[in-house]
XYZ file of C-alpha atoms in Angstrom:
757
model
C -0.949 -32.663 -9.252
C -1.350 -33.369 -12.917
C 0.197 -31.332 -15.707
C -1.952 -29.110 -17.899
C -1.763 -29.651 -21.661
C -0.817 -26.296 -23.132
C -0.432 -27.091 -26.831
C -0.885 -30.052 -29.180
C 2.816 -30.030 -29.974
C 3.798 -30.759 -26.395
C 2.151 -34.148 -26.353
C 1.836 -37.156 -28.614
C -0.958 -37.572 -31.136
C -2.872 -40.243 -29.136
C -3.024 -37.914 -26.160
C -4.316 -35.077 -28.330
C -7.032 -37.256 -29.861
C -8.122 -38.522 -26.450
C -8.332 -34.992 -25.010
C -10.216 -33.732 -28.067
C -12.833 -36.472 -27.689
C -13.134 -35.774 -23.963
C -13.569 -32.026 -24.397
C -16.354 -32.413 -26.949
C -18.144 -35.155 -25.061
C -21.327 -33.996 -23.369
C -21.211 -36.758 -20.814
C -18.116 -35.262 -19.161
C -19.641 -31.875 -18.424
C -19.771 -30.773 -14.826
C -23.065 -31.774 -13.217
C -25.155 -28.841 -12.090
C -28.653 -27.706 -11.318
C -31.319 -27.354 -13.958
C -31.241 -23.586 -13.619
C -27.491 -23.471 -14.157
C -27.680 -25.736 -17.195
C -30.455 -23.661 -18.751
C -28.576 -20.414 -18.129
C -25.400 -21.937 -19.510
C -27.182 -22.996 -22.683
C -28.613 -19.495 -23.062
C -25.142 -17.961 -22.718
C -23.691 -20.388 -25.250
C -26.530 -19.829 -27.733
C -26.532 -16.047 -27.372
C -24.863 -13.998 -30.026
C -21.518 -12.732 -28.910
C -17.860 -12.445 -29.833
C -16.182 -15.570 -31.102
C -13.497 -16.801 -28.724
C -10.477 -18.020 -30.618
C -8.227 -20.520 -28.869
C -4.865 -20.244 -30.528
C -3.456 -22.707 -27.990
C -6.135 -25.008 -26.496
C -5.770 -25.438 -22.756
C -7.470 -28.400 -21.136
C -8.751 -28.539 -17.607
C -7.671 -31.041 -15.007
C -10.970 -32.890 -15.475
C -10.144 -33.623 -19.082
C -6.561 -34.603 -18.317
C -7.540 -36.917 -15.478
C -10.144 -38.655 -17.604
C -7.608 -39.048 -20.410
C -5.216 -40.637 -17.975
C -7.920 -43.048 -16.864
C -8.413 -44.141 -20.483
C -4.698 -44.678 -20.916
C -3.986 -46.294 -17.540
C -7.233 -48.183 -16.944
C -9.979 -47.821 -14.420
C -9.440 -45.082 -11.919
C -11.528 -44.504 -8.856
C -11.182 -40.735 -8.964
C -8.842 -38.005 -7.900
C -7.217 -37.946 -4.508
C -5.777 -34.974 -2.696
C -6.874 -31.730 -1.104
C -7.835 -30.091 -4.383
C -10.126 -32.737 -5.890
C -13.376 -30.914 -5.108
C -11.962 -27.606 -6.308
C -10.838 -29.093 -9.616
C -14.059 -31.009 -10.293
C -16.043 -27.774 -10.064
C -14.082 -26.208 -12.906
C -15.374 -25.654 -16.416
C -14.061 -28.066 -19.076
C -12.094 -25.415 -21.021
C -9.825 -22.562 -19.948
C -9.589 -19.854 -22.578
C -5.966 -18.991 -23.322
C -6.357 -15.710 -25.211
C -8.545 -13.136 -23.494
C -10.922 -11.206 -25.729
C -13.281 -8.351 -25.006
C -16.034 -8.464 -23.983
C -15.432 -11.480 -21.800
C -18.040 -14.197 -21.452
C -19.566 -14.920 -18.072
C -18.636 -18.146 -16.258
C -15.763 -18.872 -18.643
C -12.197 -19.321 -17.445
C -9.603 -16.889 -18.759
C -5.872 -16.701 -18.251
C -3.732 -13.729 -17.258
C -0.088 -13.802 -18.361
C 1.754 -10.984 -16.501
C 4.544 -10.788 -19.085
C 2.077 -10.167 -21.930
C 1.796 -6.434 -21.136
C 4.673 -4.055 -20.519
C 4.631 -1.466 -17.747
C 6.014 1.593 -19.539
C 7.474 4.502 -17.576
C 6.351 7.566 -19.536
C 8.441 10.049 -17.574
C 8.364 12.595 -14.794
C 7.585 16.280 -14.712
C 10.298 18.632 -13.436
C 12.524 16.118 -11.641
C 15.049 18.842 -10.637
C 12.189 20.628 -8.883
C 11.464 17.669 -6.596
C 12.706 18.615 -3.098
C 15.424 16.852 -1.137
C 15.541 15.866 2.508
C 16.623 18.535 4.956
C 18.044 18.653 8.478
C 20.763 16.095 7.641
C 18.198 13.301 7.200
C 19.782 12.133 3.951
C 22.146 10.012 6.057
C 19.232 7.688 6.808
C 18.963 6.730 3.123
C 22.325 4.976 3.158
C 22.270 3.345 6.578
C 19.817 0.469 7.191
C 17.680 0.349 10.285
C 15.995 2.915 12.510
C 17.735 6.184 13.356
C 16.567 7.829 16.564
C 16.129 11.579 16.503
C 17.350 11.671 20.106
C 19.436 8.902 21.613
C 17.355 7.389 24.465
C 20.485 6.594 26.480
C 22.499 9.814 26.354
C 19.904 12.334 25.177
C 22.177 13.453 22.327
C 20.385 14.535 19.159
C 21.429 12.779 15.969
C 19.618 15.340 13.799
C 18.490 18.934 14.015
C 16.419 19.407 17.223
C 14.175 21.779 15.241
C 12.147 18.809 13.945
C 11.529 17.318 17.389
C 8.292 19.134 18.205
C 5.508 18.931 15.626
C 3.591 22.023 14.585
C -0.079 21.448 15.344
C -2.724 21.898 12.606
C -4.103 25.016 14.275
C -0.737 26.761 13.785
C -0.039 25.724 10.189
C -1.522 27.360 7.091
C -2.498 24.450 4.843
C -3.932 26.799 2.224
C -0.377 27.669 1.204
C 0.353 24.070 0.198
C -0.360 22.711 -3.251
C -3.956 21.405 -3.270
C -4.561 17.791 -4.181
C -6.123 17.232 -7.613
C -8.095 14.050 -8.224
C -7.470 12.021 -11.362
C -10.775 12.983 -12.970
C -9.949 16.701 -12.596
C -6.360 16.480 -13.802
C -6.581 17.992 -17.285
C -3.000 17.065 -18.130
C -3.580 13.428 -17.266
C -6.938 13.233 -19.065
C -5.546 14.937 -22.156
C -2.609 12.534 -22.364
C -4.993 9.560 -22.133
C -7.113 10.870 -25.011
C -4.105 11.439 -27.256
C -2.822 7.913 -26.631
C -6.284 6.284 -26.779
C -6.302 5.082 -23.164
C -9.590 4.480 -21.390
C -8.722 4.898 -17.682
C -6.574 7.294 -15.659
C -5.766 6.911 -11.987
C -3.414 7.847 -9.181
C -1.651 5.868 -6.487
C -4.003 7.034 -3.745
C -7.137 5.962 -5.607
C -5.984 2.574 -6.912
C -3.710 0.883 -4.388
C -6.539 -0.246 -2.079
C -8.341 -1.943 -4.973
C -5.100 -3.514 -6.187
C -4.601 -4.891 -2.667
C -7.950 -6.696 -2.796
C -7.060 -8.219 -6.153
C -3.751 -9.393 -4.732
C -5.526 -11.086 -1.811
C -7.519 -13.103 -4.350
C -4.710 -14.160 -6.693
C -2.271 -14.920 -3.850
C -4.666 -17.355 -2.133
C -4.437 -15.472 1.145
C -0.635 -15.388 1.313
C 0.611 -13.804 4.536
C 3.617 -11.489 4.809
C 6.844 -12.847 6.256
C 7.501 -11.664 9.824
C 10.220 -14.196 10.615
C 12.759 -11.392 11.018
C 10.942 -10.048 14.072
C 12.168 -10.780 17.597
C 10.774 -13.512 19.831
C 8.339 -11.013 21.333
C 6.270 -11.427 18.151
C 6.612 -15.200 17.823
C 2.977 -15.799 18.770
C 1.588 -12.715 17.014
C -0.467 -13.134 13.813
C 1.135 -12.564 10.431
C -2.039 -12.030 8.406
C -2.986 -8.663 6.956
C -5.092 -6.516 9.288
C -8.822 -6.180 9.055
C -8.334 -2.591 7.955
C -6.544 -3.830 4.829
C -9.574 -5.992 4.009
C -11.930 -3.041 4.335
C -14.221 -3.007 1.222
C -12.688 -0.696 -1.364
C -14.861 1.592 -3.499
C -13.786 3.704 -6.453
C -15.747 6.224 -8.510
C -15.344 6.129 -12.290
C -15.913 9.671 -13.586
C -16.533 9.797 -17.331
C -15.394 12.784 -19.376
C -15.021 12.871 -23.135
C -14.041 9.260 -23.729
C -11.891 8.745 -20.600
C -12.801 7.471 -17.127
C -11.045 9.079 -14.173
C -10.587 6.732 -11.196
C -11.200 8.579 -7.922
C -11.260 7.151 -4.410
C -14.801 6.982 -3.056
C -15.125 9.393 -0.109
C -18.778 8.808 0.726
C -18.157 8.171 4.412
C -14.797 9.936 4.786
C -16.341 13.335 5.461
C -13.531 14.526 7.716
C -9.815 13.967 7.349
C -8.127 12.222 10.252
C -5.382 13.864 12.258
C -2.824 11.595 10.595
C -3.770 12.639 7.073
C -3.782 16.318 8.075
C -0.414 16.164 9.800
C 1.012 14.155 6.924
C 0.859 17.193 4.653
C 2.691 19.530 7.021
C 5.235 16.912 8.092
C 6.211 16.232 4.493
C 6.893 19.945 4.140
C 8.897 19.924 7.371
C 11.142 17.029 6.337
C 11.917 18.458 2.893
C 12.625 22.104 3.764
C 14.920 24.189 5.921
C 13.733 25.666 9.239
C 13.552 29.102 7.681
C 11.416 27.868 4.781
C 9.074 25.907 7.045
C 8.515 28.852 9.387
C 7.036 30.782 6.483
C 4.128 28.308 6.313
C 3.080 28.891 9.889
C 0.014 31.076 10.157
C 1.916 33.899 11.789
C 4.237 34.143 8.757
C 2.171 32.664 5.922
C 1.555 36.087 4.392
C 5.149 35.922 3.172
C 4.384 32.972 0.874
C 3.544 34.491 -2.497
C 3.658 31.566 -4.918
C 2.258 28.079 -4.376
C 4.505 25.570 -6.195
C 3.088 23.016 -8.597
C 3.074 19.315 -7.789
C 5.609 16.991 -9.371
C 4.280 13.788 -10.917
C 5.552 10.619 -12.519
C 3.469 9.034 -15.301
C 3.280 5.432 -16.474
C 1.263 3.442 -19.033
C -0.080 -0.071 -18.647
C -2.716 -1.702 -20.841
C -5.754 0.654 -20.767
C -4.317 2.766 -17.923
C -2.371 5.990 -17.572
C -1.202 6.164 -13.963
C 0.013 9.155 -11.986
C 2.249 9.180 -8.930
C 3.198 12.168 -6.813
C 6.935 12.638 -6.274
C 7.698 13.611 -2.683
C 11.459 13.598 -2.470
C 14.617 12.673 -4.354
C 18.272 11.876 -3.905
C 20.352 11.405 -7.032
C 22.553 8.817 -5.326
C 19.723 6.277 -5.074
C 19.300 3.762 -7.925
C 15.852 5.097 -8.873
C 16.497 8.678 -7.683
C 13.094 9.322 -6.047
C 11.380 7.930 -2.950
C 8.141 8.385 -1.034
C 7.731 10.187 2.297
C 5.546 8.422 4.865
C 4.665 9.750 8.318
C 3.644 6.968 10.688
C 1.589 7.652 13.795
C 2.336 5.528 16.859
C 0.298 2.525 17.980
C -1.736 4.444 20.566
C -2.705 7.101 18.026
C -3.817 4.571 15.412
C -5.923 2.548 17.834
C -7.644 5.592 19.352
C -7.654 7.934 16.379
C -10.697 9.985 17.297
C -9.255 10.620 20.767
C -5.662 11.237 19.768
C -5.309 14.021 22.349
C -5.629 11.361 25.062
C -2.989 9.152 23.452
C -0.295 11.585 22.343
C 1.769 10.888 25.463
C 2.641 7.394 24.162
C 6.414 7.279 23.548
C 8.730 5.075 21.484
C 11.679 4.410 23.782
C 13.260 1.132 22.597
C 14.181 -0.746 19.451
C 12.437 -4.055 20.224
C 9.407 -5.149 22.191
C 5.648 -5.383 21.931
C 4.998 -1.875 23.192
C 6.758 1.488 22.913
C 9.247 0.149 20.365
C 10.160 0.780 16.748
C 9.793 -2.947 16.139
C 6.085 -2.774 17.028
C 5.576 0.070 14.576
C 7.404 -1.863 11.859
C 5.348 -4.993 12.589
C 2.053 -3.126 12.301
C 3.230 -1.383 9.147
C 3.976 -4.731 7.489
C 0.453 -5.976 8.103
C -1.467 -2.768 7.469
C 0.429 -0.628 4.957
C 3.342 -2.408 3.256
C 1.258 -3.744 0.370
C -0.135 -0.326 -0.559
C 3.279 1.286 -0.139
C 4.831 -1.309 -2.433
C 2.280 -0.752 -5.192
C 2.749 3.013 -4.897
C 6.511 2.756 -5.335
C 6.048 0.509 -8.379
C 3.593 2.873 -10.037
C 5.900 5.833 -9.421
C 9.130 3.946 -10.200
C 10.420 4.955 -6.760
C 13.310 3.394 -4.875
C 11.579 2.999 -1.515
C 9.892 4.841 1.339
C 11.260 7.166 4.012
C 9.286 6.659 7.239
C 9.074 9.210 10.068
C 7.685 7.863 13.374
C 5.735 10.288 15.592
C 2.885 10.595 18.107
C 1.352 13.835 16.654
C 3.278 15.864 19.268
C 6.927 14.922 18.766
C 9.143 13.009 16.357
C 10.942 9.826 17.455
C 12.981 8.446 14.582
C 13.401 7.720 10.900
C 13.885 4.690 8.696
C 14.442 4.139 4.984
C 12.875 0.958 3.589
C 13.906 0.050 0.023
C 11.389 -1.528 -2.301
C 13.484 -4.685 -2.372
C 12.965 -5.146 1.373
C 9.206 -4.781 0.999
C 9.258 -7.331 -1.851
C 11.000 -9.849 0.383
C 8.523 -9.412 3.226
C 5.371 -9.380 1.092
C 6.072 -11.673 -1.848
C 9.235 -13.583 -1.036
C 11.359 -11.928 -3.714
C 11.308 -9.245 -6.389
C 10.314 -11.621 -9.205
C 7.058 -12.597 -7.495
C 6.311 -8.951 -6.756
C 6.759 -7.901 -10.387
C 4.461 -10.637 -11.676
C 1.810 -10.032 -9.001
C 1.768 -6.288 -9.697
C 1.262 -6.758 -13.437
C -1.340 -9.475 -12.891
C -3.558 -7.335 -10.647
C -3.353 -4.409 -13.094
C -4.421 -6.632 -15.994
C -7.301 -8.010 -13.945
C -8.423 -4.519 -12.931
C -8.338 -3.384 -16.556
C -10.552 -6.280 -17.700
C -12.973 -5.817 -14.808
C -13.383 -2.079 -15.351
C -13.960 -2.525 -19.076
C -16.658 -5.072 -18.266
C -18.522 -2.870 -15.767
C -18.305 0.261 -17.932
C -19.948 -1.653 -20.776
C -23.015 -2.025 -18.540
C -23.496 1.757 -18.314
C -21.543 3.464 -21.103
C -20.510 7.081 -20.581
C -21.910 7.269 -17.038
C -20.350 7.824 -13.637
C -20.145 4.527 -11.786
C -19.210 3.359 -8.297
C -17.432 -0.013 -8.183
C -16.925 -1.774 -4.840
C -14.522 -4.667 -4.253
C -14.967 -6.948 -1.250
C -12.646 -9.903 -0.684
C -13.212 -10.260 3.066
C -16.702 -11.774 2.976
C -15.848 -14.487 0.427
C -13.485 -17.412 0.145
C -9.785 -16.704 -0.079
C -9.718 -17.014 -3.896
C -13.043 -15.309 -4.471
C -14.160 -11.683 -4.492
C -17.493 -9.886 -4.828
C -17.784 -6.866 -7.118
C -20.696 -4.404 -6.969
C -21.647 -1.880 -9.656
C -23.839 1.172 -8.956
C -24.622 4.219 -11.101
C -23.753 7.434 -9.267
C -26.285 10.168 -8.564
C -24.201 12.869 -6.917
C -27.035 15.288 -6.236
C -29.280 12.757 -4.507
C -26.348 11.318 -2.554
C -25.277 14.769 -1.367
C -28.761 15.374 0.023
C -28.711 11.995 1.774
C -25.282 12.639 3.276
C -26.587 15.797 4.975
C -28.956 13.612 6.981
C -26.088 11.555 8.401
C -24.532 12.551 11.761
C -22.009 15.340 11.794
C -19.070 12.993 12.263
C -19.819 11.311 8.950
C -20.650 7.880 10.390
C -23.981 6.082 10.381
C -24.898 5.002 13.906
C -27.039 1.915 14.282
C -30.392 2.756 15.847
C -31.745 0.441 18.501
C -34.493 0.538 21.148
C -33.815 2.663 24.191
C -33.822 -0.277 26.588
C -31.433 -2.347 24.509
C -28.097 -1.560 22.960
C -25.787 -3.615 20.781
C -22.967 -5.461 22.503
C -19.941 -3.301 23.037
C -17.081 -3.708 20.600
C -14.810 -3.966 23.623
C -16.139 -7.267 24.912
C -13.428 -8.515 27.251
C -13.529 -12.184 26.267
C -9.756 -12.424 26.493
C -7.516 -12.046 29.506
C -4.414 -11.130 27.517
C -4.495 -7.435 26.555
C -1.774 -8.014 23.986
C -3.999 -10.497 22.169
C -6.384 -7.649 21.422
C -3.500 -5.615 20.081
C -2.505 -8.237 17.534
C -5.229 -6.958 15.237
C -6.507 -3.607 16.592
C -9.279 -3.405 14.004
C -10.524 -6.971 14.488
C -14.041 -7.501 15.789
C -14.603 -9.375 19.041
C -17.911 -10.833 17.902
C -18.094 -14.597 17.660
C -18.223 -16.103 14.154
C -21.676 -15.818 12.693
C -22.842 -13.391 15.362
C -23.414 -9.655 15.143
C -24.971 -6.944 17.313
C -27.895 -6.720 14.916
C -28.680 -10.430 15.364
C -28.681 -10.075 19.153
C -31.168 -7.212 18.938
C -33.441 -9.139 16.603
C -33.417 -12.093 18.986
C -34.371 -10.080 22.082
C -36.608 -7.285 20.831
C -39.863 -7.219 18.904
C -39.310 -6.787 15.192
C -41.623 -3.776 15.095
C -39.375 -1.885 17.519
C -36.198 -2.538 15.558
C -34.953 -0.235 12.809
C -32.460 -1.823 10.442
C -29.521 0.614 10.182
C -28.861 -0.555 6.629
C -32.107 1.116 5.569
C -30.527 4.495 6.343
C -27.807 3.997 3.741
C -28.463 5.779 0.483
C -28.344 3.565 -2.620
C -29.266 4.712 -6.112
C -32.003 2.269 -7.148
C -33.035 4.210 -10.244
C -30.692 1.957 -12.225
C -30.166 -1.762 -11.544
C -27.298 -2.700 -9.239
C -25.145 -5.567 -10.465
C -23.167 -8.060 -8.443
C -20.327 -10.163 -9.838
C -18.198 -12.872 -8.271
C -14.641 -13.462 -9.421
C -12.807 -16.747 -8.807
C -9.124 -17.477 -9.423
C -6.507 -20.206 -9.283
C -2.829 -20.177 -10.231
C -0.728 -22.104 -12.716
C 2.979 -22.251 -11.826
C 5.202 -23.837 -14.461
C 2.215 -25.693 -16.024
C 1.006 -27.011 -12.659
C -2.283 -25.801 -11.196
C -2.484 -24.841 -7.564
C -4.783 -23.010 -5.198
C -1.981 -22.462 -2.668
C 0.146 -19.305 -2.280
C 2.771 -18.992 -5.006
C 6.383 -17.807 -4.738
C 8.352 -17.536 -7.968
C 11.877 -18.877 -7.442
C 13.491 -17.325 -10.517
C 12.676 -14.871 -13.246
C 12.125 -17.580 -15.870
C 9.319 -19.266 -13.888
C 5.879 -18.967 -15.455
C 3.123 -17.834 -13.078
C -0.271 -17.480 -14.746
C -3.532 -16.402 -13.119
C -6.719 -18.175 -14.245
C -9.970 -16.394 -13.471
C -13.643 -16.284 -14.300
C -16.423 -13.798 -13.649
C -19.938 -14.863 -12.711
C -22.962 -12.578 -12.671
C -25.407 -12.949 -9.786
C -28.831 -14.298 -10.773
C -30.578 -13.196 -7.582
C -33.491 -10.799 -7.651
C -32.844 -7.062 -7.645
C -34.384 -6.718 -4.170
C -31.951 -9.268 -2.731
C -28.987 -7.632 -4.439
C -29.975 -4.171 -3.169
C -30.415 -5.524 0.363
C -26.955 -7.124 0.303
C -25.439 -3.973 -1.144
C -26.972 -1.792 1.584
C -25.430 -4.006 4.250
C -22.068 -3.796 2.498
C -22.282 0.002 2.472
C -23.246 -0.080 6.147
C -20.074 -2.041 6.862
C -18.084 0.644 5.096
C -19.799 3.406 7.074
C -19.196 1.812 10.489
C -15.948 -0.067 9.826
C -13.592 2.206 11.771
C -15.814 3.374 14.615
C -13.975 3.955 17.880
C -14.811 4.921 21.423
C -15.889 8.517 21.915
C -14.099 10.827 24.385
C -16.901 10.447 26.919
C -16.876 6.640 26.862
C -16.473 5.305 30.434
C -13.191 3.552 31.154
C -14.929 0.313 32.103
C -16.327 0.071 28.572
C -12.937 0.440 26.874
C -11.014 -2.543 25.571
C -8.090 -3.754 27.720
C -5.534 -2.606 25.185
C -6.958 0.935 24.978
C -6.802 1.143 28.782
C -3.120 0.158 28.770
C -2.229 2.618 26.017
C -4.045 5.507 27.688
C -2.352 4.740 30.997
C 1.047 4.768 29.299
C 0.126 8.037 27.623
C -0.844 9.734 30.888
C 2.392 8.645 32.554
C 4.621 9.959 29.744
C 2.784 13.045 28.574
C 5.417 15.291 30.156
C 8.023 13.950 27.711
C 6.402 15.857 24.838
C 7.426 19.217 26.291
C 10.256 21.035 24.476
C 13.672 20.439 26.048
C 15.229 23.118 28.205
C 18.837 23.825 29.021
C 21.821 22.572 27.084
C 21.153 20.698 23.835
C 23.873 18.393 22.496
C 23.820 17.535 18.785
C 25.883 14.845 17.084
C 26.575 16.198 13.599
C 28.086 13.334 11.632
C 29.683 13.961 8.255
C 27.819 13.413 5.027
C 28.339 10.102 3.182
C 30.935 10.118 0.414
C 29.613 9.019 -2.968
C 32.413 7.467 -5.045
C 31.777 7.164 -8.790
C 34.158 5.071 -10.881
C 34.852 6.401 -14.373
C 37.456 5.292 -16.943
C 40.572 7.440 -17.268
C 41.650 8.834 -20.598
C 45.037 7.090 -20.705
C 43.900 3.820 -19.200
C 40.588 3.265 -20.993
C 42.206 0.648 -23.192
C 43.373 -1.296 -20.127
C 39.935 -1.126 -18.512
C 41.174 0.620 -15.361
C 39.032 3.117 -13.515
C 39.743 6.174 -11.449
C 37.518 6.894 -8.433
C 36.007 10.337 -8.222
C 33.774 11.958 -5.671
C 30.470 13.651 -6.355
C 30.990 16.100 -3.492
C 33.191 19.110 -3.275
C 36.269 19.196 -1.100
C 34.432 21.065 1.610
C 31.678 18.426 1.681
C 34.171 15.568 1.823
C 36.219 17.118 4.607
C 35.335 15.626 7.981
C 34.057 17.938 10.659
C 35.926 18.590 13.837
C 33.850 16.066 15.734
C 34.809 13.289 13.280
C 38.587 13.599 13.570
C 40.131 11.085 15.946
C 41.997 12.269 18.983
C 40.165 15.606 19.202
C 37.904 17.077 21.788
C 35.405 19.845 21.166
C 35.196 22.918 23.385
C 32.382 25.433 23.245
C 33.058 29.113 23.917
C 30.716 31.506 25.623
C 29.509 32.822 22.272
C 28.454 29.327 21.228
C 31.281 28.767 18.692
C 33.164 25.519 18.860
C 36.937 25.183 18.904
C 38.991 22.027 18.610
C 42.251 21.012 20.276
C 44.550 18.101 19.647
C 46.928 17.055 22.467
C 50.447 18.170 21.693
C 49.371 20.362 18.758
C 50.757 23.918 19.027
C 50.570 25.040 15.429
C 49.695 28.612 14.624
C 45.987 29.370 14.208
C 44.173 32.047 12.298
C 42.107 34.865 13.762
C 38.943 32.697 13.884
C 40.582 29.853 15.715
C 41.028 27.635 12.603
C 44.335 26.122 11.609
C 46.059 27.623 8.648
C 47.628 25.790 5.750
C 44.521 24.403 4.046
C 43.889 21.568 6.491
C 40.406 20.854 5.041
C 41.850 20.551 1.543
C 44.513 18.125 2.770
C 41.878 16.041 4.511
C 39.856 15.842 1.284
C 42.991 14.854 -0.635
C 43.724 12.102 1.891
C 40.209 10.739 1.468
C 40.588 10.556 -2.308
C 44.004 8.932 -2.018
C 42.697 6.287 0.331
C 39.802 5.576 -2.033
C 42.292 5.288 -4.912
C 44.437 2.917 -2.858
C 41.440 0.712 -2.107
C 40.672 0.426 -5.818
C 44.306 -0.424 -6.715
C 44.080 -4.172 -6.007
C 41.089 -4.324 -8.333
C 43.126 -2.655 -11.049
C 45.959 -5.142 -10.530
C 43.537 -8.057 -10.806
C 42.204 -6.667 -14.057
């Protein structure tokens, strides 16, 4: 790989003169078709903004030719990237200006824009974890709600069984407000002259597509998984590559970025349960019971949501704050409820799959490791971007099967950075780079239709790994609402076909290994280049076939535009089209990109866009409840069989319930003493009261716990015959002495450090 010339000062004068002659020479331009050359000359001759190159950056073509002049005849470049480099334009623009010029290379420098944390609203009002779950935050790994071996509960058994949607009053929860309808957010953007406002839920899917492009298809790291996943794929799931659409809603100088819900007519069971489970995990049993329909009349006031705000370039971003713990470095974290594998693969028929249990730590099925593996490939990237927007410390994950809870895990943001990007430095640069790219792209598309509502669709799955298609359509809400009423009740567009023929089933059993189908549950089984529509066209008369894409509503009153974005990376002045991992903070990772406007006819663009929208409408179709078993995929058959065998485990436990109530973690804070501040010594203090620090009876060594008939517990120590009070507790301030012993031991541990100082 050759080295890019960044400035004239970095190289000698002969080199600069050679490169200047090469750049201005017409004979070294990239060969192209007559149509491309004519269009390029029109773009260059058209009136537009003057692009100022404060630091000229030369392409590899120019550098290689300069080297040939200096070194002699050269037969051409060698290596895997020669064709990619030769297709590049002669000049890469260093300083981006607006509006950008089509088919010109621009450079994104992540460090050029700061991500400013504006602040949070009512941090003290953000709830904390209940039921003793805060212990999970400070202990890595998965924590089972009920120990599979002994049956002992590690947390409050109240949270074992999940309240079903029919029994919970969701109207008493704070309603979700989209970005375009958030008056506080829109008003702040106007005062600070920002053009776009968005939330984590509406932007993270688009940011994921941009990351796929700039990372050159980099896969997450699953090397920490057990050998059961050695032959499993590490790529992101097909669901992550689902085309992402956003709606830009214009109002008084500001565009609100909302997630496009054209085909998401009904919320899934996971999204519905997610709202009530978040309330369950962050409230006491008494508080949660008030939100059940039988008691919801007691809820008088609906609390306001708590948000965190941040600024970046043209954006003002909003993030909902779910939970907090002041002992964490960043105080707040996100609550995530994760449905089990069987529920996710058979979402529309979750009642048939809710018997699937998680019974082990490792393994391909019925294990926490499988849930973690799927979460890496299907959700980690969006979770990571959400925590960065909200300046959160990590995510708290609750694993369930819609009927009962299995366990909990806290995943810090640093762990997600390691799995996704390699380290935190690469994650920071990638996050800023995709936000800068999104800002430039949205400013470009809004210039096409100023002050209008626009739908923008991003599709990186149907292009090369460093290329993405972008579609722009003007919204007509009234006409689209009428068209949506003609769709089936379930919100999906079903492909019509002749009565005698039907498209090939999505469950084609071309593989004998059922686990191979589970590696990517959303992946299609069609052969490359084949589709059900093509099979129908080959076998049936064209007159009898109805193209399902024609049923998709598209607003053709205004032209639809298609753009293609291409990227390549520059790491420490070396160009590459391979995945990049920044080794240290000082490394320079720049993203070079260009935007090209499609020159196809409007009919061709509309036809392609209809097929893209059809993909969105039918992307997540699953088997219906009345689908015969022989037509199901092998993996669905296995999961349903497991569910039927273990459905009885969802029933509430009867008889004696044993709970292991461990003590709360002690938070030691070192602060300088008044008399020893000059010597630099510190004195450990505890953030908890003496009663919180005192161990419970079950934690003291050498004790056994007895339970009386009334349910109260008493403790006995062998050989201990001291006098006890009327309630069975030892007199003499034993709890206070235990707390004092804890502080003394902490002080003793810090003494060697003081001596070293």
